[in-house]
């Protein structure tokens, strides 16, 4: 692929487990761009708060934590299934960000205005450098509204829960499909109804429904949009 007229800033948004990370990473690798998963920053703040035994309902304290936390999301240094490395004050917490406790609480933490302001600021600074695929919930709407290409990846909750289930089992973990489905639905509900930067499709985003698409097919569709 030649680089002429190729979108430089690519935003991918969508609900939980819609394939943003898998497709986003493949796309970034194909284009030679940086892949940046913003969800990992919200997960890192949530993990930190839990690790400090903080009250997650204390918005002021959690906001102060997000403002002073030193979170780094960088290209993966290990081939153990991770899409990025996540560091907090130099400590590798990549797999901790996937803990059930983090997953159960991240939507509460990410709804706080001050938390979003602190993290969005960093995301915008990184995104504006270009040659980037940034994935999340509000990238096309709030973080990088001037992105060259906006994609909204969607799938039914059942399909997304099945994918998350398969992912956990493939990593050797144990999981309950109905439990995952309930949690995915609840996280989407909180993410899409919050006051600040709710999950929604940007008016100029291209929506791709992936229920009936394989990962390869979804990737090909997304890649075609970059040509
Ligand atoms: O991988 P998965 O789609 O399950 O979640 P994620 O992208 O890692 O995001 C975890 C959570 O962080 C979401 O459920 C949102 O509550 C929050 N998030 C957000 O509010 N804004 C973003 N740009 C990215 C994630």
PDB file of N, CA and C and ligand atoms in Angstrom, residues 13-18 20-21 37-40 42-43 98 103 106-107 110 116 123 135-139 164 187 191 194, ligand 1:
ATOM      1  N   UNK A  13     -14.034   3.218  17.455  1.00  0.00           N
ATOM      2  CA  UNK A  13     -14.845   3.149  18.673  1.00  0.00           C
ATOM      3  C   UNK A  13     -15.821   1.996  18.576  1.00  0.00           C
ATOM      4  N   UNK A  14     -16.422   1.674  19.719  1.00  0.00           N
ATOM      5  CA  UNK A  14     -17.429   0.615  19.720  1.00  0.00           C
ATOM      6  C   UNK A  14     -17.620   0.060  21.118  1.00  0.00           C
ATOM      7  N   UNK A  15     -18.670  -0.729  21.295  1.00  0.00           N
ATOM      8  CA  UNK A  15     -18.976  -1.278  22.616  1.00  0.00           C
ATOM      9  C   UNK A  15     -17.976  -2.355  23.054  1.00  0.00           C
ATOM     10  N   UNK A  16     -18.170  -2.840  24.278  1.00  0.00           N
ATOM     11  CA  UNK A  16     -17.258  -3.822  24.871  1.00  0.00           C
ATOM     12  C   UNK A  16     -17.087  -5.046  23.976  1.00  0.00           C
ATOM     13  N   UNK A  17     -15.853  -5.452  23.826  1.00  0.00           N
ATOM     14  CA  UNK A  17     -15.520  -6.686  23.117  1.00  0.00           C
ATOM     15  C   UNK A  17     -16.037  -6.726  21.678  1.00  0.00           C
ATOM     16  N   UNK A  18     -16.046  -5.563  21.022  1.00  0.00           N
ATOM     17  CA  UNK A  18     -16.529  -5.542  19.632  1.00  0.00           C
ATOM     18  C   UNK A  18     -15.410  -5.818  18.638  1.00  0.00           C
ATOM     19  N   UNK A  20     -12.373  -4.134  18.685  1.00  0.00           N
ATOM     20  CA  UNK A  20     -11.583  -2.928  18.425  1.00  0.00           C
ATOM     21  C   UNK A  20     -10.079  -3.191  18.550  1.00  0.00           C
ATOM     22  N   UNK A  21      -9.709  -3.906  19.612  1.00  0.00           N
ATOM     23  CA  UNK A  21      -8.278  -4.117  19.843  1.00  0.00           C
ATOM     24  C   UNK A  21      -7.669  -5.045  18.797  1.00  0.00           C
ATOM     25  N   UNK A  37      -4.538   1.740  22.670  1.00  0.00           N
ATOM     26  CA  UNK A  37      -5.816   1.298  23.227  1.00  0.00           C
ATOM     27  C   UNK A  37      -6.135   2.127  24.478  1.00  0.00           C
ATOM     28  N   UNK A  38      -7.056   3.082  24.336  1.00  0.00           N
ATOM     29  CA  UNK A  38      -7.338   4.005  25.445  1.00  0.00           C
ATOM     30  C   UNK A  38      -8.034   3.320  26.618  1.00  0.00           C
ATOM     31  N   UNK A  39      -8.738   2.211  26.343  1.00  0.00           N
ATOM     32  CA  UNK A  39      -9.410   1.490  27.430  1.00  0.00           C
ATOM     33  C   UNK A  39      -8.428   1.046  28.495  1.00  0.00           C
ATOM     34  N   UNK A  40      -7.190   0.801  28.068  1.00  0.00           N
ATOM     35  CA  UNK A  40      -6.178   0.343  29.027  1.00  0.00           C
ATOM     36  C   UNK A  40      -5.857   1.419  30.052  1.00  0.00           C
ATOM     37  N   UNK A  42      -8.073   3.619  31.280  1.00  0.00           N
ATOM     38  CA  UNK A  42      -9.173   3.600  32.260  1.00  0.00           C
ATOM     39  C   UNK A  42      -9.049   2.364  33.157  1.00  0.00           C
ATOM     40  N   UNK A  43      -8.632   1.264  32.551  1.00  0.00           N
ATOM     41  CA  UNK A  43      -8.431   0.039  33.337  1.00  0.00           C
ATOM     42  C   UNK A  43      -7.277   0.239  34.334  1.00  0.00           C
ATOM     43  N   UNK A  98      -6.848  -6.801  33.119  1.00  0.00           N
ATOM     44  CA  UNK A  98      -7.908  -7.722  32.651  1.00  0.00           C
ATOM     45  C   UNK A  98      -8.606  -8.429  33.803  1.00  0.00           C
ATOM     46  N   UNK A 103     -12.595  -5.121  35.511  1.00  0.00           N
ATOM     47  CA  UNK A 103     -13.651  -5.104  34.492  1.00  0.00           C
ATOM     48  C   UNK A 103     -15.000  -4.710  35.091  1.00  0.00           C
ATOM     49  N   UNK A 106     -14.587  -0.671  36.000  1.00  0.00           N
ATOM     50  CA  UNK A 106     -13.995   0.345  35.119  1.00  0.00           C
ATOM     51  C   UNK A 106     -15.021   1.345  34.592  1.00  0.00           C
ATOM     52  N   UNK A 107     -16.237   0.912  34.380  1.00  0.00           N
ATOM     53  CA  UNK A 107     -17.233   1.847  33.830  1.00  0.00           C
ATOM     54  C   UNK A 107     -17.636   2.919  34.835  1.00  0.00           C
ATOM     55  N   UNK A 110     -14.634   5.356  34.728  1.00  0.00           N
ATOM     56  CA  UNK A 110     -14.507   6.097  33.462  1.00  0.00           C
ATOM     57  C   UNK A 110     -15.653   7.075  33.241  1.00  0.00           C
ATOM     58  N   UNK A 116     -11.847  11.511  33.000  1.00  0.00           N
ATOM     59  CA  UNK A 116     -11.850  11.581  31.538  1.00  0.00           C
ATOM     60  C   UNK A 116     -11.008  12.758  31.059  1.00  0.00           C
ATOM     61  N   UNK A 123      -4.328  11.358  25.802  1.00  0.00           N
ATOM     62  CA  UNK A 123      -4.646  10.636  24.558  1.00  0.00           C
ATOM     63  C   UNK A 123      -4.591  11.578  23.353  1.00  0.00           C
ATOM     64  N   UNK A 135      -8.048   3.399  19.719  1.00  0.00           N
ATOM     65  CA  UNK A 135      -9.348   2.740  19.917  1.00  0.00           C
ATOM     66  C   UNK A 135      -9.927   3.072  21.292  1.00  0.00           C
ATOM     67  N   UNK A 136     -11.258   3.119  21.364  1.00  0.00           N
ATOM     68  CA  UNK A 136     -11.912   3.416  22.631  1.00  0.00           C
ATOM     69  C   UNK A 136     -13.419   3.549  22.487  1.00  0.00           C
ATOM     70  N   UNK A 137     -13.979   4.522  23.216  1.00  0.00           N
ATOM     71  CA  UNK A 137     -15.428   4.748  23.186  1.00  0.00           C
ATOM     72  C   UNK A 137     -15.773   6.118  22.621  1.00  0.00           C
ATOM     73  N   UNK A 138     -14.842   7.067  22.810  1.00  0.00           N
ATOM     74  CA  UNK A 138     -15.119   8.475  22.505  1.00  0.00           C
ATOM     75  C   UNK A 138     -14.016   9.083  21.656  1.00  0.00           C
ATOM     76  N   UNK A 139     -13.295   8.254  20.923  1.00  0.00           N
ATOM     77  CA  UNK A 139     -12.150   8.790  20.171  1.00  0.00           C
ATOM     78  C   UNK A 139     -12.644   9.663  19.012  1.00  0.00           C
ATOM     79  N   UNK A 164     -15.575 -12.766  23.858  1.00  0.00           N
ATOM     80  CA  UNK A 164     -14.821 -12.562  25.101  1.00  0.00           C
ATOM     81  C   UNK A 164     -14.638 -13.901  25.820  1.00  0.00           C
ATOM     82  N   UNK A 187     -21.924  -3.058  31.265  1.00  0.00           N
ATOM     83  CA  UNK A 187     -20.853  -2.096  30.960  1.00  0.00           C
ATOM     84  C   UNK A 187     -21.301  -1.178  29.810  1.00  0.00           C
ATOM     85  N   UNK A 191     -21.642   2.815  29.964  1.00  0.00           N
ATOM     86  CA  UNK A 191     -20.809   3.587  29.026  1.00  0.00           C
ATOM     87  C   UNK A 191     -21.646   4.455  28.097  1.00  0.00           C
ATOM     88  N   UNK A 194     -23.747   7.539  30.311  1.00  0.00           N
ATOM     89  CA  UNK A 194     -23.084   8.516  31.189  1.00  0.00           C
ATOM     90  C   UNK A 194     -23.199   9.919  30.569  1.00  0.00           C
TER      91      UNK A 194
HETATM   92  O1  LIG B   1     -11.817  -4.386  25.660  1.00  0.00           O
HETATM   93  P1  LIG B   1     -13.187  -3.896  26.029  1.00  0.00           P
HETATM   94  O2  LIG B   1     -13.952  -3.413  24.830  1.00  0.00           O
HETATM   95  O3  LIG B   1     -13.972  -4.859  26.851  1.00  0.00           O
HETATM   96  O4  LIG B   1     -13.005  -2.650  26.992  1.00  0.00           O
HETATM   97  P2  LIG B   1     -11.940  -1.496  26.922  1.00  0.00           P
HETATM   98  O5  LIG B   1     -11.889  -0.899  25.557  1.00  0.00           O
HETATM   99  O6  LIG B   1     -10.664  -1.963  27.520  1.00  0.00           O
HETATM  100  O7  LIG B   1     -12.591  -0.382  27.874  1.00  0.00           O
HETATM  101  C1  LIG B   1     -12.821  -0.643  29.235  1.00  0.00           C
HETATM  102  C2  LIG B   1     -13.738   0.432  29.756  1.00  0.00           C
HETATM  103  O8  LIG B   1     -13.057   1.684  29.762  1.00  0.00           O
HETATM  104  C3  LIG B   1     -15.021   0.680  28.990  1.00  0.00           C
HETATM  105  O9  LIG B   1     -16.067  -0.185  29.367  1.00  0.00           O
HETATM  106  C4  LIG B   1     -15.312   2.129  29.309  1.00  0.00           C
HETATM  107  O10 LIG B   1     -15.989   2.239  30.535  1.00  0.00           O
HETATM  108  C5  LIG B   1     -13.943   2.737  29.468  1.00  0.00           C
HETATM  109  N1  LIG B   1     -13.472   3.471  28.285  1.00  0.00           N
HETATM  110  C6  LIG B   1     -13.939   4.749  28.082  1.00  0.00           C
HETATM  111  O11 LIG B   1     -14.788   5.215  28.839  1.00  0.00           O
HETATM  112  N2  LIG B   1     -13.457   5.509  27.074  1.00  0.00           N
HETATM  113  C7  LIG B   1     -12.536   5.024  26.234  1.00  0.00           C
HETATM  114  N3  LIG B   1     -12.062   5.812  25.259  1.00  0.00           N
HETATM  115  C8  LIG B   1     -12.080   3.706  26.389  1.00  0.00           C
HETATM  116  C9  LIG B   1     -12.577   2.933  27.417  1.00  0.00           C
END
